[in-house]
PDB file of N, CA and C in Angstrom:
ATOM      1  N   MET X 225      84.665  91.610 125.397  1.00 35.00           N
ATOM      2  CA  MET X 225      85.829  91.663 126.269  1.00 35.00           C
ATOM      3  C   MET X 225      86.321  93.105 126.313  1.00 35.00           C
ATOM      4  N   SER X 226      85.807  93.868 127.201  1.00 42.00           N
ATOM      5  CA  SER X 226      86.180  95.288 127.260  1.00 42.00           C
ATOM      6  C   SER X 226      87.146  95.524 128.398  1.00 42.00           C
ATOM      7  N   GLY X 227      88.392  95.761 128.045  1.00 54.00           N
ATOM      8  CA  GLY X 227      89.377  96.067 129.062  1.00 54.00           C
ATOM      9  C   GLY X 227      89.892  94.869 129.839  1.00 54.00           C
ATOM     10  N   GLU X 228      89.315  93.696 129.629  1.00 66.00           N
ATOM     11  CA  GLU X 228      89.801  92.505 130.316  1.00 66.00           C
ATOM     12  C   GLU X 228      91.106  92.060 129.672  1.00 66.00           C
ATOM     13  N   PRO X 229      92.108  91.742 130.494  1.00 77.00           N
ATOM     14  CA  PRO X 229      93.357  91.263 129.902  1.00 77.00           C
ATOM     15  C   PRO X 229      93.145  89.898 129.245  1.00 77.00           C
ATOM     16  N   LEU X 230      93.886  89.661 128.195  1.00 86.00           N
ATOM     17  CA  LEU X 230      93.800  88.368 127.522  1.00 86.00           C
ATOM     18  C   LEU X 230      94.350  87.279 128.426  1.00 86.00           C
ATOM     19  N   SER X 231      93.758  86.106 128.361  1.00 92.00           N
ATOM     20  CA  SER X 231      94.340  84.969 129.066  1.00 92.00           C
ATOM     21  C   SER X 231      95.616  84.588 128.320  1.00 92.00           C
ATOM     22  N   GLU X 232      96.437  83.777 128.956  1.00 93.00           N
ATOM     23  CA  GLU X 232      97.679  83.340 128.318  1.00 93.00           C
ATOM     24  C   GLU X 232      97.382  82.621 127.003  1.00 93.00           C
ATOM     25  N   GLN X 233      96.343  81.761 127.022  1.00 95.00           N
ATOM     26  CA  GLN X 233      95.989  81.008 125.814  1.00 95.00           C
ATOM     27  C   GLN X 233      95.491  81.940 124.715  1.00 95.00           C
ATOM     28  N   GLU X 234      94.654  82.916 125.073  1.00 95.00           N
ATOM     29  CA  GLU X 234      94.152  83.871 124.084  1.00 95.00           C
ATOM     30  C   GLU X 234      95.308  84.684 123.500  1.00 95.00           C
ATOM     31  N   PHE X 235      96.188  85.147 124.375  1.00 96.00           N
ATOM     32  CA  PHE X 235      97.337  85.920 123.908  1.00 96.00           C
ATOM     33  C   PHE X 235      98.188  85.087 122.951  1.00 96.00           C
ATOM     34  N   ASP X 236      98.525  83.865 123.376  1.00 96.00           N
ATOM     35  CA  ASP X 236      99.366  83.011 122.523  1.00 96.00           C
ATOM     36  C   ASP X 236      98.736  82.807 121.153  1.00 96.00           C
ATOM     37  N   ALA X 237      97.423  82.584 121.114  1.00 96.00           N
ATOM     38  CA  ALA X 237      96.735  82.331 119.847  1.00 96.00           C
ATOM     39  C   ALA X 237      96.769  83.565 118.944  1.00 96.00           C
ATOM     40  N   VAL X 238      96.427  84.722 119.493  1.00 97.00           N
ATOM     41  CA  VAL X 238      96.358  85.927 118.662  1.00 97.00           C
ATOM     42  C   VAL X 238      97.768  86.408 118.275  1.00 97.00           C
ATOM     43  N   ALA X 239      98.726  86.282 119.175  1.00 97.00           N
ATOM     44  CA  ALA X 239     100.105  86.678 118.854  1.00 97.00           C
ATOM     45  C   ALA X 239     100.681  85.756 117.777  1.00 97.00           C
ATOM     46  N   ASP X 240     100.441  84.455 117.901  1.00 97.00           N
ATOM     47  CA  ASP X 240     100.942  83.500 116.913  1.00 97.00           C
ATOM     48  C   ASP X 240     100.337  83.781 115.542  1.00 97.00           C
ATOM     49  N   ARG X 241      99.026  84.011 115.496  1.00 97.00           N
ATOM     50  CA  ARG X 241      98.361  84.333 114.223  1.00 97.00           C
ATOM     51  C   ARG X 241      98.959  85.590 113.607  1.00 97.00           C
ATOM     52  N   SER X 242      99.171  86.601 114.433  1.00 97.00           N
ATOM     53  CA  SER X 242      99.710  87.873 113.943  1.00 97.00           C
ATOM     54  C   SER X 242     101.127  87.710 113.406  1.00 97.00           C
ATOM     55  N   LEU X 243     101.978  87.016 114.158  1.00 98.00           N
ATOM     56  CA  LEU X 243     103.370  86.829 113.722  1.00 98.00           C
ATOM     57  C   LEU X 243     103.445  85.998 112.448  1.00 98.00           C
ATOM     58  N   ARG X 244     102.595  84.971 112.337  1.00 97.00           N
ATOM     59  CA  ARG X 244     102.576  84.152 111.114  1.00 97.00           C
ATOM     60  C   ARG X 244     102.150  84.994 109.913  1.00 97.00           C
ATOM     61  N   ALA X 245     101.150  85.849 110.110  1.00 97.00           N
ATOM     62  CA  ALA X 245     100.678  86.705 109.022  1.00 97.00           C
ATOM     63  C   ALA X 245     101.772  87.700 108.614  1.00 97.00           C
ATOM     64  N   LEU X 246     102.465  88.271 109.593  1.00 98.00           N
ATOM     65  CA  LEU X 246     103.566  89.197 109.294  1.00 98.00           C
ATOM     66  C   LEU X 246     104.676  88.471 108.538  1.00 98.00           C
ATOM     67  N   ASP X 247     105.012  87.264 108.972  1.00 97.00           N
ATOM     68  CA  ASP X 247     106.041  86.457 108.316  1.00 97.00           C
ATOM     69  C   ASP X 247     105.681  86.235 106.845  1.00 97.00           C
ATOM     70  N   ARG X 248     104.423  85.841 106.591  1.00 97.00           N
ATOM     71  CA  ARG X 248     103.973  85.630 105.201  1.00 97.00           C
ATOM     72  C   ARG X 248     104.077  86.926 104.405  1.00 97.00           C
ATOM     73  N   GLY X 249     103.584  88.024 104.982  1.00 96.00           N
ATOM     74  CA  GLY X 249     103.599  89.306 104.278  1.00 96.00           C
ATOM     75  C   GLY X 249     105.001  89.772 103.935  1.00 96.00           C
ATOM     76  N   ILE X 250     105.917  89.634 104.887  1.00 97.00           N
ATOM     77  CA  ILE X 250     107.297  90.092 104.664  1.00 97.00           C
ATOM     78  C   ILE X 250     107.997  89.214 103.627  1.00 97.00           C
ATOM     79  N   ASN X 251     107.734  87.907 103.671  1.00 94.00           N
ATOM     80  CA  ASN X 251     108.379  87.016 102.707  1.00 94.00           C
ATOM     81  C   ASN X 251     107.849  87.198 101.290  1.00 94.00           C
ATOM     82  N   GLU X 252     106.749  87.953 101.120  1.00 94.00           N
ATOM     83  CA  GLU X 252     106.239  88.264  99.779  1.00 94.00           C
ATOM     84  C   GLU X 252     106.893  89.520  99.202  1.00 94.00           C
ATOM     85  N   ILE X 253     107.657  90.250 100.039  1.00 94.00           N
ATOM     86  CA  ILE X 253     108.343  91.452  99.553  1.00 94.00           C
ATOM     87  C   ILE X 253     109.474  91.005  98.628  1.00 94.00           C
ATOM     88  N   PRO X 254     109.492  91.532  97.394  1.00 89.00           N
ATOM     89  CA  PRO X 254     110.570  91.131  96.488  1.00 89.00           C
ATOM     90  C   PRO X 254     111.882  91.828  96.864  1.00 89.00           C
ATOM     91  N   ASP X 255     112.879  91.053  97.140  1.00 92.00           N
ATOM     92  CA  ASP X 255     114.236  91.567  97.354  1.00 92.00           C
ATOM     93  C   ASP X 255     114.406  92.449  98.597  1.00 92.00           C
ATOM     94  N   GLY X 256     115.547  92.262  99.224  1.00 95.00           N
ATOM     95  CA  GLY X 256     115.960  93.183 100.267  1.00 95.00           C
ATOM     96  C   GLY X 256     115.805  92.708 101.696  1.00 95.00           C
ATOM     97  N   VAL X 257     114.847  91.826 101.962  1.00 97.00           N
ATOM     98  CA  VAL X 257     114.622  91.386 103.338  1.00 97.00           C
ATOM     99  C   VAL X 257     114.096  89.955 103.347  1.00 97.00           C
ATOM    100  N   GLU X 258     114.548  89.211 104.346  1.00 95.00           N
ATOM    101  CA  GLU X 258     114.037  87.863 104.563  1.00 95.00           C
ATOM    102  C   GLU X 258     113.540  87.773 105.983  1.00 95.00           C
ATOM    103  N   ALA X 259     112.431  87.060 106.164  1.00 97.00           N
ATOM    104  CA  ALA X 259     111.851  86.887 107.488  1.00 97.00           C
ATOM    105  C   ALA X 259     111.944  85.424 107.892  1.00 97.00           C
ATOM    106  N   ASP X 260     112.191  85.212 109.181  1.00 97.00           N
ATOM    107  CA  ASP X 260     112.267  83.857 109.720  1.00 97.00           C
ATOM    108  C   ASP X 260     111.546  83.856 111.057  1.00 97.00           C
ATOM    109  N   LEU X 261     110.520  83.017 111.181  1.00 98.00           N
ATOM    110  CA  LEU X 261     109.737  82.929 112.412  1.00 98.00           C
ATOM    111  C   LEU X 261     110.062  81.629 113.128  1.00 98.00           C
ATOM    112  N   GLN X 262     110.592  81.758 114.344  1.00 97.00           N
ATOM    113  CA  GLN X 262     110.933  80.595 115.171  1.00 97.00           C
ATOM    114  C   GLN X 262     110.531  80.875 116.613  1.00 97.00           C
ATOM    115  N   SER X 263     109.707  80.011 117.186  1.00 95.00           N
ATOM    116  CA  SER X 263     109.354  80.097 118.614  1.00 95.00           C
ATOM    117  C   SER X 263     108.878  81.486 119.046  1.00 95.00           C
ATOM    118  N   GLY X 264     108.008  82.089 118.247  1.00 95.00           N
ATOM    119  CA  GLY X 264     107.453  83.389 118.612  1.00 95.00           C
ATOM    120  C   GLY X 264     108.372  84.571 118.372  1.00 95.00           C
ATOM    121  N   ILE X 265     109.489  84.333 117.671  1.00 98.00           N
ATOM    122  CA  ILE X 265     110.438  85.412 117.359  1.00 98.00           C
ATOM    123  C   ILE X 265     110.559  85.523 115.845  1.00 98.00           C
ATOM    124  N   LEU X 266     110.132  86.672 115.319  1.00 98.00           N
ATOM    125  CA  LEU X 266     110.213  86.935 113.885  1.00 98.00           C
ATOM    126  C   LEU X 266     111.444  87.804 113.650  1.00 98.00           C
ATOM    127  N   THR X 267     112.439  87.223 112.978  1.00 98.00           N
ATOM    128  CA  THR X 267     113.677  87.947 112.689  1.00 98.00           C
ATOM    129  C   THR X 267     113.665  88.377 111.232  1.00 98.00           C
ATOM    130  N   LEU X 268     113.886  89.665 111.015  1.00 98.00           N
ATOM    131  CA  LEU X 268     113.968  90.204 109.660  1.00 98.00           C
ATOM    132  C   LEU X 268     115.419  90.510 109.393  1.00 98.00           C
ATOM    133  N   GLU X 269     115.959  89.926 108.330  1.00 97.00           N
ATOM    134  CA  GLU X 269     117.367  90.161 108.005  1.00 97.00           C
ATOM    135  C   GLU X 269     117.462  90.810 106.635  1.00 97.00           C
ATOM    136  N   PHE X 270     118.262  91.876 106.593  1.00 97.00           N
ATOM    137  CA  PHE X 270     118.439  92.644 105.368  1.00 97.00           C
ATOM    138  C   PHE X 270     119.758  92.270 104.708  1.00 97.00           C
ATOM    139  N   GLU X 271     119.886  92.620 103.439  1.00 95.00           N
ATOM    140  CA  GLU X 271     121.073  92.252 102.663  1.00 95.00           C
ATOM    141  C   GLU X 271     122.359  92.800 103.263  1.00 95.00           C
ATOM    142  N   ASP X 272     122.264  93.930 104.002  1.00 96.00           N
ATOM    143  CA  ASP X 272     123.470  94.498 104.608  1.00 96.00           C
ATOM    144  C   ASP X 272     123.791  93.894 105.983  1.00 96.00           C
ATOM    145  N   GLY X 273     123.011  92.865 106.376  1.00 96.00           N
ATOM    146  CA  GLY X 273     123.265  92.198 107.646  1.00 96.00           C
ATOM    147  C   GLY X 273     122.479  92.761 108.824  1.00 96.00           C
ATOM    148  N   THR X 274     121.814  93.895 108.639  1.00 97.00           N
ATOM    149  CA  THR X 274     120.990  94.482 109.701  1.00 97.00           C
ATOM    150  C   THR X 274     119.843  93.534 110.033  1.00 97.00           C
ATOM    151  N   LYS X 275     119.501  93.455 111.316  1.00 98.00           N
ATOM    152  CA  LYS X 275     118.374  92.621 111.740  1.00 98.00           C
ATOM    153  C   LYS X 275     117.394  93.453 112.549  1.00 98.00           C
ATOM    154  N   TYR X 276     116.113  93.234 112.287  1.00 98.00           N
ATOM    155  CA  TYR X 276     115.025  93.775 113.090  1.00 98.00           C
ATOM    156  C   TYR X 276     114.332  92.557 113.709  1.00 98.00           C
ATOM    157  N   VAL X 277     113.746  92.741 114.878  1.00 98.00           N
ATOM    158  CA  VAL X 277     113.094  91.625 115.562  1.00 98.00           C
ATOM    159  C   VAL X 277     111.691  92.036 116.006  1.00 98.00           C
ATOM    160  N   VAL X 278     110.737  91.138 115.764  1.00 98.00           N
ATOM    161  CA  VAL X 278     109.363  91.300 116.244  1.00 98.00           C
ATOM    162  C   VAL X 278     109.048  90.022 117.004  1.00 98.00           C
ATOM    163  N   ASN X 279     108.675  90.144 118.268  1.00 98.00           N
ATOM    164  CA  ASN X 279     108.425  88.934 119.037  1.00 98.00           C
ATOM    165  C   ASN X 279     107.268  89.091 120.010  1.00 98.00           C
ATOM    166  N   SER X 280     106.684  87.941 120.355  1.00 97.00           N
ATOM    167  CA  SER X 280     105.620  87.958 121.362  1.00 97.00           C
ATOM    168  C   SER X 280     106.277  87.919 122.729  1.00 97.00           C
ATOM    169  N   HIS X 281     105.706  88.676 123.659  1.00 96.00           N
ATOM    170  CA  HIS X 281     106.209  88.726 125.026  1.00 96.00           C
ATOM    171  C   HIS X 281     105.037  88.364 125.938  1.00 96.00           C
ATOM    172  N   ARG X 282     104.961  87.067 126.252  1.00 93.00           N
ATOM    173  CA  ARG X 282     103.806  86.536 126.975  1.00 93.00           C
ATOM    174  C   ARG X 282     103.591  87.207 128.326  1.00 93.00           C
ATOM    175  N   ALA X 283     104.645  87.401 129.091  1.00 93.00           N
ATOM    176  CA  ALA X 283     104.494  87.971 130.438  1.00 93.00           C
ATOM    177  C   ALA X 283     103.827  89.348 130.396  1.00 93.00           C
ATOM    178  N   ALA X 284     104.175  90.147 129.396  1.00 95.00           N
ATOM    179  CA  ALA X 284     103.604  91.486 129.272  1.00 95.00           C
ATOM    180  C   ALA X 284     102.333  91.488 128.412  1.00 95.00           C
ATOM    181  N   ARG X 285     102.023  90.326 127.773  1.00 96.00           N
ATOM    182  CA  ARG X 285     100.891  90.227 126.842  1.00 96.00           C
ATOM    183  C   ARG X 285     101.019  91.277 125.734  1.00 96.00           C
ATOM    184  N   GLN X 286     102.226  91.368 125.177  1.00 97.00           N
ATOM    185  CA  GLN X 286     102.511  92.354 124.145  1.00 97.00           C
ATOM    186  C   GLN X 286     103.307  91.722 123.014  1.00 97.00           C
ATOM    187  N   ILE X 287     103.306  92.413 121.882  1.00 98.00           N
ATOM    188  CA  ILE X 287     104.254  92.119 120.805  1.00 98.00           C
ATOM    189  C   ILE X 287     105.262  93.261 120.841  1.00 98.00           C
ATOM    190  N   TRP X 288     106.526  92.891 120.870  1.00 98.00           N
ATOM    191  CA  TRP X 288     107.610  93.872 120.915  1.00 98.00           C
ATOM    192  C   TRP X 288     108.297  93.908 119.564  1.00 98.00           C
ATOM    193  N   MET X 289     108.725  95.104 119.171  1.00 98.00           N
ATOM    194  CA  MET X 289     109.485  95.250 117.931  1.00 98.00           C
ATOM    195  C   MET X 289     110.725  96.092 118.220  1.00 98.00           C
ATOM    196  N   ALA X 290     111.857  95.615 117.726  1.00 98.00           N
ATOM    197  CA  ALA X 290     113.113  96.363 117.834  1.00 98.00           C
ATOM    198  C   ALA X 290     113.615  96.592 116.422  1.00 98.00           C
ATOM    199  N   ALA X 291     113.743  97.880 116.060  1.00 97.00           N
ATOM    200  CA  ALA X 291     114.207  98.257 114.724  1.00 97.00           C
ATOM    201  C   ALA X 291     114.708  99.682 114.787  1.00 97.00           C
ATOM    202  N   GLU X 292     115.684 100.011 113.952  1.00 95.00           N
ATOM    203  CA  GLU X 292     116.189 101.381 113.866  1.00 95.00           C
ATOM    204  C   GLU X 292     116.628 101.932 115.232  1.00 95.00           C
ATOM    205  N   ARG X 293     117.243 101.095 116.037  1.00 94.00           N
ATOM    206  CA  ARG X 293     117.694 101.502 117.379  1.00 94.00           C
ATOM    207  C   ARG X 293     116.549 102.026 118.240  1.00 94.00           C
ATOM    208  N   ALA X 294     115.359 101.518 117.999  1.00 96.00           N
ATOM    209  CA  ALA X 294     114.187 101.916 118.780  1.00 96.00           C
ATOM    210  C   ALA X 294     113.400 100.658 119.139  1.00 96.00           C
ATOM    211  N   ALA X 295     112.475 100.805 120.075  1.00 96.00           N
ATOM    212  CA  ALA X 295     111.643  99.670 120.485  1.00 96.00           C
ATOM    213  C   ALA X 295     110.191 100.115 120.597  1.00 96.00           C
ATOM    214  N   TRP X 296     109.317  99.211 120.229  1.00 97.00           N
ATOM    215  CA  TRP X 296     107.877  99.429 120.339  1.00 97.00           C
ATOM    216  C   TRP X 296     107.295  98.290 121.161  1.00 97.00           C
ATOM    217  N   HIS X 297     106.304  98.600 121.981  1.00 97.00           N
ATOM    218  CA  HIS X 297     105.569  97.585 122.746  1.00 97.00           C
ATOM    219  C   HIS X 297     104.097  97.724 122.361  1.00 97.00           C
ATOM    220  N   PHE X 298     103.585  96.723 121.660  1.00 98.00           N
ATOM    221  CA  PHE X 298     102.215  96.766 121.155  1.00 98.00           C
ATOM    222  C   PHE X 298     101.276  95.955 122.038  1.00 98.00           C
ATOM    223  N   ASP X 299     100.165  96.574 122.419  1.00 97.00           N
ATOM    224  CA  ASP X 299      99.108  95.893 123.172  1.00 97.00           C
ATOM    225  C   ASP X 299      98.011  95.496 122.206  1.00 97.00           C
ATOM    226  N   TYR X 300      97.406  94.333 122.443  1.00 96.00           N
ATOM    227  CA  TYR X 300      96.309  93.898 121.592  1.00 96.00           C
ATOM    228  C   TYR X 300      95.007  94.537 122.071  1.00 96.00           C
ATOM    229  N   ARG X 301      94.274  95.082 121.131  1.00 95.00           N
ATOM    230  CA  ARG X 301      92.953  95.658 121.424  1.00 95.00           C
ATOM    231  C   ARG X 301      91.905  94.748 120.794  1.00 95.00           C
ATOM    232  N   PRO X 302      91.345  93.840 121.593  1.00 93.00           N
ATOM    233  CA  PRO X 302      90.403  92.853 121.041  1.00 93.00           C
ATOM    234  C   PRO X 302      89.221  93.484 120.316  1.00 93.00           C
ATOM    235  N   SER X 303      88.704  94.599 120.829  1.00 93.00           N
ATOM    236  CA  SER X 303      87.538  95.226 120.199  1.00 93.00           C
ATOM    237  C   SER X 303      87.864  95.748 118.804  1.00 93.00           C
ATOM    238  N   GLU X 304      89.144  96.063 118.575  1.00 94.00           N
ATOM    239  CA  GLU X 304      89.575  96.578 117.269  1.00 94.00           C
ATOM    240  C   GLU X 304      90.275  95.510 116.433  1.00 94.00           C
ATOM    241  N   GLY X 305      90.686  94.426 117.087  1.00 94.00           N
ATOM    242  CA  GLY X 305      91.401  93.364 116.389  1.00 94.00           C
ATOM    243  C   GLY X 305      92.756  93.800 115.885  1.00 94.00           C
ATOM    244  N   ARG X 306      93.431  94.672 116.652  1.00 96.00           N
ATOM    245  CA  ARG X 306      94.740  95.148 116.201  1.00 96.00           C
ATOM    246  C   ARG X 306      95.656  95.412 117.383  1.00 96.00           C
ATOM    247  N   TRP X 307      96.952  95.471 117.071  1.00 98.00           N
ATOM    248  CA  TRP X 307      98.007  95.735 118.053  1.00 98.00           C
ATOM    249  C   TRP X 307      98.393  97.208 117.968  1.00 98.00           C
ATOM    250  N   VAL X 308      98.397  97.900 119.112  1.00 98.00           N
ATOM    251  CA  VAL X 308      98.678  99.332 119.128  1.00 98.00           C
ATOM    252  C   VAL X 308      99.785  99.625 120.134  1.00 98.00           C
ATOM    253  N   ALA X 309     100.776 100.429 119.719  1.00 97.00           N
ATOM    254  CA  ALA X 309     101.912 100.782 120.585  1.00 97.00           C
ATOM    255  C   ALA X 309     101.439 101.709 121.697  1.00 97.00           C
ATOM    256  N   GLN X 310     101.869 101.393 122.909  1.00 88.00           N
ATOM    257  CA  GLN X 310     101.501 102.176 124.086  1.00 88.00           C
ATOM    258  C   GLN X 310     101.875 103.644 123.941  1.00 88.00           C
ATOM    259  N   LYS X 311     103.131 103.896 123.624  1.00 92.00           N
ATOM    260  CA  LYS X 311     103.645 105.273 123.639  1.00 92.00           C
ATOM    261  C   LYS X 311     103.180 106.101 122.454  1.00 92.00           C
ATOM    262  N   SER X 312     103.294 105.552 121.252  1.00 94.00           N
ATOM    263  CA  SER X 312     103.073 106.356 120.045  1.00 94.00           C
ATOM    264  C   SER X 312     101.665 106.245 119.470  1.00 94.00           C
ATOM    265  N   GLY X 313     100.943 105.189 119.843  1.00 96.00           N
ATOM    266  CA  GLY X 313      99.631 104.974 119.252  1.00 96.00           C
ATOM    267  C   GLY X 313      99.695 104.340 117.871  1.00 96.00           C
ATOM    268  N   GLU X 314     100.925 103.999 117.428  1.00 97.00           N
ATOM    269  CA  GLU X 314     101.089 103.375 116.111  1.00 97.00           C
ATOM    270  C   GLU X 314     100.527 101.958 116.126  1.00 97.00           C
ATOM    271  N   GLU X 315     100.006 101.543 114.980  1.00 98.00           N
ATOM    272  CA  GLU X 315      99.500 100.190 114.813  1.00 98.00           C
ATOM    273  C   GLU X 315     100.652  99.328 114.291  1.00 98.00           C
ATOM    274  N   LEU X 316     100.706  98.069 114.732  1.00 98.00           N
ATOM    275  CA  LEU X 316     101.820  97.161 114.419  1.00 98.00           C
ATOM    276  C   LEU X 316     102.131  97.077 112.926  1.00 98.00           C
ATOM    277  N   TRP X 317     101.139  96.781 112.094  1.00 97.00           N
ATOM    278  CA  TRP X 317     101.395  96.603 110.663  1.00 97.00           C
ATOM    279  C   TRP X 317     101.911  97.900 110.050  1.00 97.00           C
ATOM    280  N   SER X 318     101.278  99.015 110.406  1.00 97.00           N
ATOM    281  CA  SER X 318     101.683 100.314 109.851  1.00 97.00           C
ATOM    282  C   SER X 318     103.100 100.676 110.283  1.00 97.00           C
ATOM    283  N   ALA X 319     103.412 100.428 111.555  1.00 98.00           N
ATOM    284  CA  ALA X 319     104.756 100.732 112.064  1.00 98.00           C
ATOM    285  C   ALA X 319     105.799  99.886 111.345  1.00 98.00           C
ATOM    286  N   LEU X 320     105.492  98.610 111.139  1.00 98.00           N
ATOM    287  CA  LEU X 320     106.431  97.723 110.457  1.00 98.00           C
ATOM    288  C   LEU X 320     106.601  98.131 108.992  1.00 98.00           C
ATOM    289  N   GLU X 321     105.501  98.489 108.332  1.00 97.00           N
ATOM    290  CA  GLU X 321     105.606  98.971 106.944  1.00 97.00           C
ATOM    291  C   GLU X 321     106.480 100.218 106.876  1.00 97.00           C
ATOM    292  N   ALA X 322     106.340 101.109 107.855  1.00 97.00           N
ATOM    293  CA  ALA X 322     107.127 102.351 107.861  1.00 97.00           C
ATOM    294  C   ALA X 322     108.615 102.068 108.028  1.00 97.00           C
ATOM    295  N   VAL X 323     108.994 101.193 108.987  1.00 97.00           N
ATOM    296  CA  VAL X 323     110.427 100.924 109.177  1.00 97.00           C
ATOM    297  C   VAL X 323     110.999 100.156 107.981  1.00 97.00           C
ATOM    298  N   LEU X 324     110.215  99.250 107.411  1.00 98.00           N
ATOM    299  CA  LEU X 324     110.680  98.518 106.221  1.00 98.00           C
ATOM    300  C   LEU X 324     110.853  99.472 105.041  1.00 98.00           C
ATOM    301  N   SER X 325     109.915 100.391 104.867  1.00 97.00           N
ATOM    302  CA  SER X 325     110.004 101.359 103.763  1.00 97.00           C
ATOM    303  C   SER X 325     111.248 102.223 103.902  1.00 97.00           C
ATOM    304  N   ARG X 326     111.517 102.683 105.130  1.00 97.00           N
ATOM    305  CA  ARG X 326     112.720 103.503 105.351  1.00 97.00           C
ATOM    306  C   ARG X 326     113.981 102.695 105.081  1.00 97.00           C
ATOM    307  N   LYS X 327     114.026 101.467 105.581  1.00 97.00           N
ATOM    308  CA  LYS X 327     115.228 100.643 105.431  1.00 97.00           C
ATOM    309  C   LYS X 327     115.477 100.261 103.972  1.00 97.00           C
ATOM    310  N   LEU X 328     114.402  99.924 103.248  1.00 97.00           N
ATOM    311  CA  LEU X 328     114.548  99.459 101.869  1.00 97.00           C
ATOM    312  C   LEU X 328     114.553 100.609 100.857  1.00 97.00           C
ATOM    313  N   GLY X 329     114.213 101.817 101.304  1.00 97.00           N
ATOM    314  CA  GLY X 329     114.231 102.970 100.417  1.00 97.00           C
ATOM    315  C   GLY X 329     113.129 102.978  99.375  1.00 97.00           C
ATOM    316  N   ARG X 330     112.054 102.258  99.685  1.00 97.00           N
ATOM    317  CA  ARG X 330     110.893 102.241  98.782  1.00 97.00           C
ATOM    318  C   ARG X 330     109.652 101.935  99.612  1.00 97.00           C
ATOM    319  N   ALA X 331     108.503 102.305  99.082  1.00 97.00           N
ATOM    320  CA  ALA X 331     107.241 102.067  99.801  1.00 97.00           C
ATOM    321  C   ALA X 331     106.988 100.563  99.925  1.00 97.00           C
ATOM    322  N   VAL X 332     106.688 100.133 101.139  1.00 96.00           N
ATOM    323  CA  VAL X 332     106.380  98.728 101.385  1.00 96.00           C
ATOM    324  C   VAL X 332     104.967  98.660 101.942  1.00 96.00           C
ATOM    325  N   LYS X 333     104.138  97.822 101.320  1.00 95.00           N
ATOM    326  CA  LYS X 333     102.782  97.577 101.803  1.00 95.00           C
ATOM    327  C   LYS X 333     102.660  96.078 101.983  1.00 95.00           C
ATOM    328  N   LEU X 334     102.413  95.645 103.224  1.00 95.00           N
ATOM    329  CA  LEU X 334     102.309  94.215 103.515  1.00 95.00           C
ATOM    330  C   LEU X 334     100.895  93.709 103.237  1.00 95.00           C
ATOM    331  N   ALA X 335     100.816  92.554 102.598  1.00 87.00           N
ATOM    332  CA  ALA X 335      99.517  91.911 102.364  1.00 87.00           C
ATOM    333  C   ALA X 335      99.002  91.405 103.710  1.00 87.00           C
ATOM    334  N   ARG X 336      97.793  91.809 104.050  1.00 83.00           N
ATOM    335  CA  ARG X 336      97.232  91.401 105.357  1.00 83.00           C
ATOM    336  C   ARG X 336      96.272  90.254 105.215  1.00 83.00           C
TER     337      ARG X 336
END
């Protein structure tokens, strides 16, 4: 599948798998953040009440992340099996680890 857009079903499947994996990884972080996945929306809540959101956006076939007063739009690259931000080239897991590390004040590595 080179350059072909994902079908709605393919997108839903890969986005759901990715969000579930992120939810599991974040919930394994000891202290400081809790993750809740509902209807394709992964909400991360910190002890100070701050919330970050990672969600699937079917119409755009993207995963969107809002954190630190910024937004990322990740496209799935089937040949690489990863989500990459259009503007920055950042990979979803790495970008999320970076914002979590900054927010929690310690290095965060998510189990993949």
